[in-house]
């Protein structure tokens, strides 16, 4: 997030896009709801489902799946046409406005209505709502990113925010809500194929030299590595021979699971480090037992870039070890000792090689976390990014055209499927499905369908339904719901036994390599 | 400063800012006024009347939580009238329900009968679940109050156990409304409110539904806000605060990073509560963060390394499993090159764990094929 969670409460307008916030980030959603109910903030929700937040919204836009660039360009068209953009900010802080302006020219409200299904008048209303506010915050989640145009979608939101001068100010910003406890930290720590810690590029010789010196080695690899979504298909083709998987369950969370299973079966060696035998663990040659978050010391970094402590509260079961210790022991056996006494010693090393973390110490975050960048021990941390300038200097407007999703409906597969989470479960369910009460509240998978579609396709509430895409088929119960909008159904991906990802499309965004989980075409048939 | 005006509390002058309540001014100056129904971050209502104070020239005592400070006001926070009023308030609360701790009533002849009644309703021989962690009990000790001997007051509404997480014990509810504030003004779930009138008053969900059939999403904000034993976590009903150790940590579900306190007893997590004194959540949690920790102590946790042989896993020592892993990774690296290996680090594990995996991948395996589930 460019801004903080608490900062959302200072927004005049909050635009929530592709985020079912009350279910996926429930505590953060309370900040949104309080701002609307008690602080007169206006709420604009853009989502293909009638999620709970729409009940709090001043305006709900319902786009067709995968049409985000079109409606965002539509908003910008109206804002520029009505002269509502922030000329001073554009002049002082950005480049390439003219390119954007000519691109959005064709995205008239009528044209946008044809692509997105959003009424032209609603595009105009939304544009005025967003642009006329003092500070407008954008919150987005996987509904924006998990598309073949995910990068375009994010850039488009950045365009919109810059256009109205909403970056670098309290109550503004472009704020991705990160879905896993330490996904921010995993990225910050260089758990990505192209960067070391703090986003230092692996292709930068000076950075490599710094890391080599710090680690006392030579010959760090010079080319970018591969993303998970590239590596799995390469295992299928035999170019990847081994995976070392730590605390992940790709055989429920990957797209097009039937294909992914074949990839994993094709490996020469698979080692899985986890707290349970997961669906992925079952295919492993070696399973290494790890401690869970309640059994270890360390830090997580949350979605607002706040580095926070975790502390050991209970002993690990049996002979489970901390993940870093297991990894270090493998390293030692491969000829490179990584002998750390404890997590804090590792954190001290992180500080040394990571400018944005250099000022964070366990002592400083004993009672409350700090936001990176925090370059020195005297630095107070950075709650709001880009207050004076962007990381690269001036912000760049990207002229982006609309591209349709990779798969669209046809006569054979007449309905769209979008996937996500429910309140009571988390990701592949490894943790939440081991809590009886959560299972009582949400015992099994389901397909959420509108009453109109249910009637059209002869689906009865509660009945078992076969859902098939071009890639696979699962059987789930039908739930007729007001949250569903006709033409699109929703299935949560938590449930391995009826894994939604047997249906999803592994088509990738060309830049980020994120799969298009949020759009695929399906058909329904009775399983009774 | 211009907008600073004076007020006198217990004989001392203090400045206040327009809009401050008497309670605000007192707290800013470390003067203790006891409160019960007042919930930080919500609009005060003066419902419980524990926070009453005396203002010179005013006949009636006023509730300090919702009375604005006025220039020249002369306030007494512990005058004999104030103390007498508080004592009566506390006595009335103690007398209205199953407050079967030592402060309830000293009358020996009725004590046994009363306890037996409460035990039968609780289906447990334990004392009140809030014993030792009860604002009403604290106040009763502070003001040396015991309940009246109304041991035969009938419990109007039976205990509600019909959901996995929260026990609603109406017999111990003092109708302070903190739970309603927590639900409506903090979480904004709007699931509960005051229902019925007079003696029949009750906190209701919707049109008096069971919680499980209502709009409740089991965030448990109400449980944490309840000052007595009316709302308790089902799985930690009789866990006493002096038996548990609190450990501050960060929730392991979504990326909000709520600060939590583990309540640990005999090496087991018995309860999780939200840390109230710190960002980003200031005490709030969701159903997963508060109640979804059974996995930590699940029977099928991995406890030893496993090696697959002939399609079946067998237990192995750490040395054997680590040696095998190092040997196979080295063989594959030598035979097919470093880029034939991929490492999936994790958005679930710590920064330190991720750093170790990142360093291992690049410095030892010598590949940049490292990624994690950020896209999934």
XYZ file of N, CA, C and O in Angstrom, chain A residues 24 30 33-34 37-38 142 146 178-182 185 187 189-193 195-196 215 218-221 223 225-228 241-244 246-248 254 268 275-276 281-287 289-290 293 295-296 299 301-303 306 308-311 313-315 319 321 324 333-334 336 340 343 347 349 362 367-368 423 426-427 431 434-437 441 512 514, chain B residues 164-165 184-190 212 217-218 248-250 252-257 259 262 264 267 269 277-280 285-286 288 291-292 294-295 300-308 313 318-319 322-324 326 328 330 332 336 339-356 358-360 362-364 366 368-376:
728
model
N -12.183 -11.002 2.963
C -10.763 -11.320 2.793
C -9.829 -10.482 3.665
O -8.731 -10.921 3.980
N -13.287 -2.851 8.376
C -13.938 -2.061 9.436
C -13.523 -0.594 9.330
O -14.304 0.288 9.633
N -15.727 0.756 6.560
C -17.123 0.890 6.984
C -17.292 2.047 7.983
O -18.267 2.793 7.918
N -16.335 2.182 8.887
C -16.417 3.298 9.853
C -16.296 4.641 9.146
O -16.982 5.597 9.478
N -19.663 5.233 7.522
C -20.816 5.419 8.402
C -20.633 6.584 9.378
O -21.597 7.254 9.719
N -19.416 6.808 9.815
C -19.231 7.809 10.874
C -18.392 9.015 10.473
O -18.268 9.972 11.233
N -7.037 -9.015 -5.634
C -6.781 -9.941 -6.733
C -7.795 -9.833 -7.873
O -7.531 -10.308 -8.972
N -5.445 -10.643 -10.886
C -5.445 -12.002 -11.442
C -6.157 -12.053 -12.798
O -7.204 -12.678 -12.986
N -2.876 -7.025 0.464
C -2.160 -8.272 0.264
C -2.827 -9.369 1.067
O -3.188 -9.186 2.206
N -2.984 -10.518 0.403
C -3.891 -11.540 0.917
C -3.289 -12.524 1.885
O -4.014 -13.295 2.516
N -1.979 -12.540 1.996
C -1.368 -13.500 2.897
C -0.480 -12.761 3.886
O 0.105 -11.734 3.564
N -0.402 -13.337 5.087
C 0.232 -12.668 6.212
C 1.571 -12.031 5.865
O 1.861 -10.924 6.263
N 2.400 -12.762 5.117
C 3.724 -12.203 4.859
C 4.063 -12.186 3.382
O 5.223 -12.354 3.004
N 6.376 -9.354 2.938
C 7.722 -9.679 3.407
C 8.446 -10.637 2.476
O 9.648 -10.486 2.231
N 8.140 -10.871 -0.676
C 8.622 -10.047 -1.800
C 9.799 -9.179 -1.347
O 10.827 -9.112 -2.023
N 11.909 -9.721 0.869
C 13.105 -10.517 1.143
C 13.724 -11.099 -0.131
O 14.621 -11.926 -0.069
N 13.194 -10.711 -1.284
C 13.757 -11.219 -2.535
C 13.297 -12.623 -2.860
O 13.978 -13.349 -3.590
N 12.135 -12.996 -2.365
C 11.568 -14.292 -2.745
C 10.895 -14.190 -4.097
O 9.756 -14.611 -4.297
N 11.592 -13.591 -5.026
C 11.111 -13.314 -6.383
C 12.272 -13.577 -7.339
O 13.436 -13.431 -6.963
N 11.992 -13.933 -8.590
C 13.069 -14.355 -9.491
C 13.969 -13.242 -10.009
O 15.004 -13.524 -10.592
N 14.793 -10.139 -8.115
C 15.348 -9.178 -7.152
C 15.876 -9.848 -5.881
O 15.382 -10.884 -5.449
N 16.890 -9.198 -5.297
C 17.320 -9.529 -3.935
C 16.422 -8.778 -2.963
O 15.414 -8.173 -3.368
N 28.015 -12.207 1.448
C 27.839 -13.646 1.664
C 29.149 -14.446 1.548
O 29.152 -15.655 1.762
N 31.309 -16.098 -4.695
C 31.374 -15.469 -6.014
C 30.390 -16.192 -6.924
O 29.856 -17.251 -6.566
N 30.176 -15.631 -8.088
C 29.405 -16.322 -9.126
C 27.909 -16.340 -8.929
O 27.232 -17.306 -9.300
N 27.349 -15.280 -8.364
C 25.882 -15.217 -8.274
C 25.292 -15.164 -9.691
O 25.852 -14.495 -10.571
N 24.190 -15.860 -9.915
C 23.619 -15.914 -11.272
C 23.183 -14.540 -11.761
O 22.666 -13.731 -10.990
N 21.197 -13.816 -14.664
C 19.917 -13.681 -15.378
C 18.740 -13.770 -14.401
O 18.822 -14.465 -13.397
N 15.493 -15.202 -12.843
C 14.975 -16.560 -12.789
C 13.544 -16.610 -13.284
O 13.053 -15.696 -13.957
N 12.852 -17.689 -12.921
C 11.498 -17.928 -13.428
C 10.467 -17.817 -12.310
O 10.735 -18.157 -11.160
N 9.276 -17.369 -12.695
C 8.179 -17.334 -11.731
C 7.602 -18.745 -11.544
O 7.808 -19.625 -12.381
N 6.872 -18.927 -10.457
C 6.199 -20.206 -10.197
C 5.372 -20.622 -11.408
O 5.395 -21.787 -11.829
N 13.738 -30.029 -13.009
C 13.835 -31.410 -12.515
C 13.485 -31.529 -11.028
O 13.170 -32.630 -10.568
N 13.652 -30.442 -10.302
C 13.449 -30.543 -8.854
C 12.822 -29.262 -8.311
O 13.119 -28.163 -8.789
N 11.947 -29.439 -7.329
C 11.390 -28.291 -6.587
C 11.677 -28.455 -5.105
O 11.564 -29.560 -4.560
N 12.038 -27.349 -4.478
C 12.111 -27.284 -3.018
C 11.012 -26.309 -2.623
O 11.094 -25.118 -2.917
N 8.532 -24.569 0.168
C 8.413 -24.213 1.585
C 7.031 -23.621 1.834
O 6.699 -22.579 1.267
N 6.236 -24.274 2.658
C 4.973 -23.679 3.112
C 4.049 -23.207 2.005
O 3.462 -22.130 2.112
N 3.938 -24.008 0.977
C 2.994 -23.678 -0.088
C 2.316 -24.943 -0.562
O 2.872 -26.033 -0.457
N -2.612 -23.603 -7.607
C -2.196 -23.303 -8.983
C -3.391 -23.341 -9.938
O -4.353 -24.060 -9.694
N 12.046 -35.112 -11.011
C 12.976 -36.122 -10.490
C 13.001 -36.107 -8.970
O 13.241 -37.122 -8.334
N 3.868 -27.718 7.613
C 3.427 -28.111 8.949
C 2.445 -29.281 8.898
O 2.167 -29.908 9.908
N 1.923 -29.574 7.701
C 1.044 -30.732 7.487
C 1.447 -31.425 6.192
O 2.137 -30.836 5.363
N 2.459 -32.056 -0.599
C 3.336 -32.923 0.183
C 3.177 -34.396 -0.187
O 4.159 -35.152 -0.213
N 1.958 -34.797 -0.497
C 1.715 -36.203 -0.856
C 2.551 -36.642 -2.049
O 2.876 -37.814 -2.198
N 2.902 -35.698 -2.906
C 3.682 -36.057 -4.101
C 5.191 -35.967 -3.855
O 5.984 -36.254 -4.754
N 5.592 -35.592 -2.627
C 7.010 -35.324 -2.362
C 7.827 -36.600 -2.195
O 7.293 -37.663 -1.873
N 9.128 -36.466 -2.404
C 10.071 -37.536 -2.067
C 10.514 -37.405 -0.619
O 10.771 -38.400 0.040
N 10.625 -36.163 -0.173
C 11.013 -35.920 1.214
C 10.091 -34.827 1.778
O 9.828 -33.832 1.099
N 9.611 -35.043 2.990
C 8.837 -33.992 3.672
C 9.593 -33.585 4.931
O 10.004 -34.447 5.725
N 9.457 -31.384 8.447
C 8.458 -30.769 9.344
C 8.918 -29.415 9.889
O 9.983 -29.304 10.478
N 8.081 -28.407 9.691
C 8.449 -27.050 10.096
C 7.583 -26.577 11.264
O 6.511 -27.115 11.519
N 3.701 -20.359 12.909
C 3.985 -18.989 13.366
C 3.961 -18.828 14.877
O 4.624 -17.951 15.420
N 5.161 -20.809 16.982
C 6.257 -21.568 17.596
C 7.617 -20.968 17.297
O 8.646 -21.594 17.561
N 7.616 -19.765 16.709
C 8.919 -19.204 16.346
C 8.981 -17.696 16.529
O 7.962 -17.008 16.538
N 9.839 -11.929 12.113
C 9.045 -10.766 11.698
C 8.191 -11.122 10.486
O 8.568 -11.965 9.673
N 5.909 -8.749 7.481
C 5.675 -7.383 7.018
C 4.268 -7.320 6.421
O 3.957 -8.091 5.516
N 3.458 -6.440 6.939
C 2.048 -6.457 6.532
C 1.816 -5.655 5.255
O 2.740 -5.098 4.669
N 0.557 -5.583 4.869
C 0.212 -4.978 3.578
C 0.534 -3.489 3.520
O 0.660 -2.926 2.443
N 4.482 -2.516 7.095
C 4.867 -2.382 8.493
C 5.533 -3.690 8.949
O 4.926 -4.757 8.869
N 6.605 -6.187 11.582
C 6.086 -6.470 12.920
C 6.663 -7.783 13.449
O 6.964 -8.693 12.686
N 6.744 -7.883 14.759
C 7.309 -9.081 15.382
C 6.303 -10.225 15.438
O 5.110 -10.015 15.622
N 6.806 -11.445 15.301
C 6.079 -12.625 15.767
C 6.930 -13.238 16.871
O 8.159 -13.077 16.875
N 6.259 -13.874 17.817
C 7.000 -14.409 18.960
C 6.581 -15.836 19.271
O 5.401 -16.180 19.149
N 5.273 -18.696 21.194
C 4.356 -18.795 22.333
C 4.302 -20.222 22.884
O 4.092 -20.421 24.074
N 4.461 -21.181 22.003
C 4.413 -22.594 22.424
C 5.538 -23.366 21.739
O 6.105 -22.910 20.740
N 5.847 -24.557 22.302
C 6.867 -25.403 21.683
C 6.308 -26.074 20.437
O 5.109 -26.358 20.352
N 9.551 -33.100 16.475
C 10.873 -32.647 16.077
C 10.795 -31.651 14.917
O 11.652 -31.662 14.039
N 11.258 -28.170 13.036
C 12.266 -27.108 13.144
C 11.770 -25.829 12.464
O 10.947 -25.875 11.558
N 14.016 -21.510 8.659
C 15.370 -21.021 8.353
C 16.433 -22.016 8.786
O 17.464 -22.157 8.153
N 25.045 -28.820 4.201
C 25.351 -30.119 3.594
C 25.700 -29.997 2.114
O 26.157 -30.947 1.495
N 25.407 -28.840 1.540
C 25.825 -28.612 0.148
C 27.078 -27.757 0.106
O 27.431 -27.197 -0.931
N 27.943 -24.984 2.015
C 27.938 -23.563 2.364
C 27.286 -23.379 3.727
O 26.066 -23.436 3.873
N 23.234 -19.684 11.677
C 22.632 -18.594 12.449
C 22.220 -19.120 13.825
O 21.722 -20.224 13.953
N 16.688 -16.122 14.882
C 16.069 -15.294 13.840
C 16.626 -13.876 13.854
O 16.814 -13.252 12.808
N 17.942 -11.347 10.913
C 17.386 -10.014 10.668
C 18.491 -8.969 10.602
O 18.433 -8.034 9.785
N 21.424 -9.441 9.476
C 22.036 -9.565 8.146
C 21.147 -8.919 7.074
O 21.636 -8.259 6.155
N 14.849 -5.151 16.018
C 13.885 -5.802 16.921
C 13.546 -4.886 18.097
O 12.405 -4.844 18.547
N 7.295 -2.835 20.544
C 5.897 -2.542 20.894
C 5.004 -2.245 19.682
O 3.832 -2.563 19.696
N 5.571 -1.613 18.660
C 4.793 -1.309 17.455
C 5.704 -1.332 16.236
O 6.829 -0.845 16.298
N -15.110 -15.872 3.955
C -14.669 -15.356 5.255
C -14.029 -16.424 6.133
O -13.032 -16.181 6.798
N -9.110 -19.862 4.546
C -7.909 -19.153 4.114
C -7.188 -20.007 3.088
O -6.840 -21.162 3.358
N -7.024 -19.450 1.935
C -6.242 -20.066 0.865
C -6.593 -21.540 0.659
O -7.750 -21.855 0.441
N -4.883 -24.644 7.079
C -5.005 -24.214 8.467
C -6.473 -24.138 8.908
O -6.873 -24.741 9.900
N -8.775 -27.131 9.624
C -8.490 -27.906 10.830
C -9.079 -27.239 12.079
O -8.728 -27.596 13.183
N -9.931 -26.260 11.898
C -10.666 -25.671 13.027
C -12.143 -26.026 12.865
O -12.775 -25.647 11.872
N -12.661 -26.799 13.847
C -14.017 -27.347 13.714
C -15.055 -26.257 13.476
O -15.951 -26.407 12.653
N -14.944 -25.168 14.236
C -15.958 -24.126 14.147
C -16.011 -23.481 12.771
O -17.087 -23.145 12.273
N -19.164 -23.464 10.038
C -19.718 -22.299 9.336
C -19.614 -22.452 7.821
O -20.467 -21.964 7.095
N 3.700 -9.829 -15.425
C 3.806 -10.324 -14.049
C 3.694 -11.839 -13.967
O 3.976 -12.430 -12.924
N 1.057 -13.524 -13.742
C -0.033 -13.930 -12.856
C -1.092 -14.630 -13.714
O -1.354 -14.229 -14.849
N -20.423 -22.282 17.083
C -19.139 -22.892 17.444
C -18.219 -22.035 18.310
O -17.243 -22.554 18.839
N -18.469 -20.740 18.423
C -17.437 -19.871 18.980
C -17.817 -19.137 20.264
O -16.986 -18.961 21.138
N -21.574 -2.472 16.227
C -22.107 -1.457 15.310
C -21.137 -0.322 15.006
O -21.132 0.197 13.903
N -20.336 0.046 15.974
C -19.490 1.229 15.766
C -18.022 0.893 15.517
O -17.292 1.714 14.992
N -17.578 -0.296 15.933
C -16.185 -0.669 15.664
C -16.137 -1.567 14.420
O -15.521 -1.221 13.419
N -16.809 -2.713 14.480
C -16.783 -3.631 13.335
C -17.802 -3.244 12.263
O -17.680 -3.657 11.113
N -18.800 -2.483 12.645
C -19.887 -2.080 11.744
C -20.505 -3.308 11.053
O -20.731 -3.327 9.842
N -20.748 -4.338 11.852
C -21.457 -5.512 11.333
C -22.957 -5.428 11.602
O -23.733 -6.172 10.999
N -23.339 -4.574 12.531
C -24.759 -4.312 12.792
C -25.569 -5.591 13.004
O -26.683 -5.716 12.509
N -26.052 -17.776 15.183
C -25.640 -18.513 13.982
C -26.596 -18.289 12.815
O -26.229 -18.526 11.670
N -20.901 -12.375 12.074
C -19.812 -13.022 11.342
C -18.736 -13.532 12.307
O -17.631 -13.858 11.908
N -19.077 -13.584 13.590
C -18.237 -14.209 14.610
C -16.832 -13.617 14.700
O -15.855 -14.322 14.923
N 2.600 -11.574 22.897
C 2.225 -10.696 21.791
C 2.806 -11.214 20.483
O 3.976 -11.591 20.421
N 1.993 -11.226 19.431
C 2.505 -11.656 18.132
C 1.665 -11.040 17.017
O 0.880 -10.125 17.254
N 1.839 -11.547 15.801
C 1.128 -11.048 14.632
C 0.303 -12.181 14.052
O 0.787 -13.310 13.938
N -1.532 -14.762 11.584
C -0.916 -15.424 10.420
C -1.889 -15.609 9.260
O -1.609 -16.378 8.360
N -3.021 -14.916 9.268
C -3.921 -15.051 8.116
C -3.656 -13.973 7.066
O -2.607 -13.980 6.463
N -4.554 -13.022 6.856
C -4.384 -12.116 5.711
C -3.244 -11.127 5.949
O -2.577 -11.158 6.972
N -3.048 -10.218 5.006
C -1.915 -9.304 5.082
C -2.113 -8.074 5.954
O -1.255 -7.198 5.984
N -3.237 -7.985 6.656
C -3.463 -6.813 7.505
C -2.465 -6.777 8.665
O -2.025 -5.726 9.091
N -2.086 -7.966 9.142
C -1.065 -8.018 10.192
C -1.574 -7.592 11.550
O -0.888 -6.892 12.309
N -2.306 -7.298 15.329
C -1.506 -7.656 16.496
C -2.391 -8.448 17.463
O -3.516 -8.039 17.775
N -1.506 -14.163 22.250
C -1.786 -15.569 22.540
C -1.991 -15.689 24.046
O -1.234 -15.083 24.820
N -1.601 -18.536 26.660
C -0.978 -19.858 26.638
C -1.070 -20.521 28.000
O -0.768 -19.902 29.025
N 1.629 -25.009 27.573
C 2.159 -25.158 26.215
C 1.074 -25.272 25.141
O 1.320 -25.775 24.050
N -2.133 -23.023 23.154
C -2.853 -21.762 22.975
C -4.312 -22.033 23.326
O -4.942 -22.907 22.730
N -3.731 -1.896 22.276
C -2.946 -0.675 22.405
C -2.100 -0.374 21.181
O -1.216 0.476 21.246
N -2.346 -1.043 20.064
C -1.426 -0.833 18.951
C -2.090 -0.970 17.584
O -3.079 -1.677 17.421
N -1.510 -0.239 16.608
C -1.921 -0.366 15.211
C -1.484 -1.749 14.722
O -0.600 -2.336 15.317
N -2.055 -2.278 13.649
C -3.083 -1.618 12.837
C -4.512 -1.910 13.289
O -5.427 -1.262 12.794
N -10.264 -8.147 15.628
C -9.808 -9.327 14.895
C -10.984 -9.815 14.060
O -12.100 -9.317 14.189
N -10.734 -10.817 13.205
C -11.833 -11.461 12.497
C -11.978 -12.875 13.041
O -11.218 -13.309 13.895
N -11.297 -15.761 11.804
C -10.153 -16.649 11.619
C -9.048 -16.319 12.616
O -8.483 -17.197 13.250
N -10.480 -17.105 16.329
C -10.912 -18.462 16.689
C -10.245 -19.573 15.870
O -10.414 -20.744 16.186
N -9.529 -19.212 14.801
C -9.044 -20.246 13.878
C -7.638 -20.736 14.174
O -6.812 -20.802 13.276
N -6.966 -23.757 15.914
C -6.897 -25.188 16.266
C -5.798 -25.920 15.494
O -5.257 -26.907 15.973
N -5.481 -25.434 14.311
C -4.478 -26.114 13.488
C -3.128 -26.199 14.186
O -2.367 -27.135 13.964
N -2.541 -34.057 13.477
C -1.786 -34.503 12.296
C -0.681 -33.528 11.898
O -0.214 -33.564 10.759
N -0.244 -32.680 12.845
C 0.937 -31.866 12.552
C 2.116 -32.788 12.249
O 2.287 -33.838 12.872
N 2.949 -32.356 11.334
C 4.169 -33.108 11.041
C 5.132 -32.984 12.215
O 5.379 -31.881 12.707
N 5.659 -34.097 12.666
C 6.540 -34.072 13.831
C 7.916 -34.648 13.541
O 8.812 -34.568 14.368
N 8.064 -35.234 12.378
C 9.345 -35.845 12.048
C 9.524 -35.837 10.530
O 8.521 -35.831 9.803
N 10.746 -35.795 10.047
C 10.926 -35.870 8.596
C 10.384 -37.198 8.037
O 10.375 -38.207 8.742
N 9.927 -37.135 6.796
C 9.407 -38.332 6.125
C 10.143 -38.510 4.796
O 10.415 -37.541 4.093
N 10.436 -39.760 4.488
C 11.054 -40.083 3.197
C 10.159 -41.087 2.492
O 9.666 -42.040 3.107
N 9.933 -40.850 1.203
C 9.067 -41.762 0.447
C 9.897 -42.915 -0.117
O 10.915 -42.682 -0.767
N 5.364 -43.183 2.600
C 6.240 -42.403 3.463
C 6.648 -43.221 4.677
O 5.848 -43.964 5.245
N 16.436 -36.420 11.091
C 16.784 -35.184 10.395
C 18.028 -35.387 9.533
O 18.082 -34.945 8.391
N 19.030 -36.061 10.093
C 20.275 -36.248 9.339
C 20.014 -36.969 8.032
O 20.501 -36.584 6.970
N 17.923 -34.683 5.604
C 18.690 -33.536 5.102
C 19.812 -34.001 4.181
O 20.083 -33.376 3.148
N 20.464 -35.103 4.568
C 21.526 -35.643 3.701
C 20.964 -36.021 2.336
O 21.545 -35.699 1.299
N 19.820 -36.693 2.355
C 19.213 -37.125 1.093
C 18.832 -35.900 0.238
O 19.104 -35.870 -0.968
N 20.100 -32.830 0.321
C 21.314 -32.165 -0.169
C 21.947 -32.978 -1.304
O 22.379 -32.414 -2.319
N 20.483 -35.188 -3.408
C 19.678 -35.188 -4.633
C 19.746 -33.821 -5.330
O 19.870 -33.741 -6.551
N 22.160 -31.673 -5.155
C 23.509 -31.541 -5.729
C 23.619 -32.354 -7.014
O 24.171 -31.879 -8.019
N 21.253 -33.278 -9.087
C 20.457 -32.680 -10.176
C 21.124 -31.409 -10.694
O 21.185 -31.165 -11.899
N 22.075 -31.395 -14.521
C 21.202 -30.600 -15.405
C 21.399 -29.094 -15.271
O 20.719 -28.329 -15.953
N 19.756 -24.107 -13.053
C 18.428 -23.625 -13.429
C 17.408 -24.748 -13.633
O 16.257 -24.483 -13.994
N 17.821 -25.982 -13.403
C 16.852 -27.082 -13.450
C 16.171 -27.274 -12.093
O 15.357 -28.175 -11.921
N 16.552 -26.433 -11.131
C 15.938 -26.515 -9.798
C 15.138 -25.232 -9.538
O 15.574 -24.139 -9.911
N 14.001 -25.385 -8.913
C 13.197 -24.225 -8.540
C 12.875 -24.263 -7.055
O 12.669 -25.334 -6.481
N 12.864 -23.083 -6.443
C 12.514 -22.981 -5.022
C 11.252 -22.129 -4.888
O 11.175 -21.047 -5.457
N 10.266 -22.685 -4.167
C 9.069 -21.903 -3.833
C 9.209 -21.518 -2.373
O 9.027 -22.343 -1.496
N 9.554 -20.271 -2.122
C 9.516 -19.838 -0.741
C 8.077 -19.424 -0.446
O 7.184 -19.730 -1.233
N 7.811 -18.779 0.677
C 6.418 -18.741 1.113
C 5.994 -17.402 1.693
O 6.736 -16.769 2.443
N 4.755 -17.037 1.366
C 4.139 -15.853 1.955
C 3.633 -16.139 3.362
O 3.088 -15.262 4.009
N 3.784 -17.367 3.851
C 3.306 -17.726 5.195
C 4.412 -17.644 6.236
O 4.154 -17.440 7.406
N 5.649 -17.864 5.793
C 6.743 -17.938 6.756
C 7.330 -16.545 6.978
O 6.967 -15.581 6.308
N 8.255 -16.447 7.920
C 8.748 -15.141 8.355
C 9.708 -14.526 7.343
O 10.175 -15.191 6.413
N 10.044 -13.264 7.555
C 11.062 -12.607 6.737
C 12.387 -13.346 6.837
O 13.088 -13.530 5.849
N 12.693 -13.775 8.060
C 13.965 -14.449 8.289
C 14.010 -15.776 7.529
O 15.026 -16.142 6.935
N 12.878 -16.505 7.558
C 12.788 -17.763 6.809
C 12.935 -17.509 5.310
O 13.606 -18.249 4.595
N 12.268 -16.455 4.834
C 12.341 -16.133 3.415
C 13.747 -15.720 3.001
O 14.225 -16.088 1.933
N 14.385 -14.963 3.864
C 15.760 -14.534 3.547
C 16.677 -15.746 3.430
O 17.490 -15.845 2.503
N 16.526 -16.684 4.365
C 17.367 -17.887 4.331
C 17.123 -18.673 3.042
O 18.064 -19.140 2.397
N 15.993 -17.443 0.200
C 16.502 -16.647 -0.904
C 18.019 -16.779 -1.016
O 18.572 -17.010 -2.092
N 18.685 -16.702 0.117
C 20.156 -16.801 0.123
C 20.599 -18.187 -0.330
O 21.525 -18.326 -1.132
N 19.910 -19.205 0.176
C 20.230 -20.586 -0.215
C 20.093 -20.766 -1.731
O 20.967 -21.323 -2.386
N 20.190 -18.579 -4.166
C 21.125 -17.815 -5.003
C 22.581 -18.144 -4.698
O 23.390 -18.304 -5.603
N 22.908 -18.268 -3.407
C 24.323 -18.442 -3.042
C 24.746 -19.899 -3.105
O 25.917 -20.192 -3.354
N 23.823 -20.823 -2.883
C 24.190 -22.245 -2.833
C 23.778 -22.951 -4.125
O 24.605 -23.549 -4.808
N 22.760 -21.458 -6.760
C 23.242 -20.557 -7.837
C 22.229 -20.431 -8.975
O 22.554 -20.448 -10.160
N 18.415 -18.145 -9.933
C 17.429 -17.145 -9.494
C 15.998 -17.676 -9.587
O 15.034 -16.915 -9.504
N 15.873 -18.984 -9.761
C 14.534 -19.586 -9.833
C 13.909 -19.679 -8.446
O 13.748 -20.761 -7.870
N 13.586 -18.539 -7.905
C 12.891 -18.513 -6.614
C 11.675 -17.605 -6.733
O 11.723 -16.539 -7.343
N 10.592 -18.076 -6.185
C 9.339 -17.322 -6.261
C 8.456 -17.811 -5.120
O 8.837 -18.704 -4.351
N 7.294 -17.232 -4.980
C 6.356 -17.709 -3.963
C 4.941 -17.442 -4.440
O 4.726 -17.060 -5.583
N 3.997 -17.643 -3.554
C 2.593 -17.676 -3.964
C 1.952 -16.293 -4.078
O 0.725 -16.177 -4.005
N 2.738 -15.246 -4.261
C 2.167 -13.893 -4.354
C 1.113 -13.786 -5.446
O 0.171 -13.013 -5.327
N 1.273 -14.562 -6.504
C 0.344 -14.448 -7.635
C -0.869 -15.353 -7.500
O -1.776 -15.289 -8.324
N -0.843 -16.248 -6.492
C -1.868 -17.305 -6.451
C -2.928 -17.030 -5.399
O -2.730 -16.277 -4.507
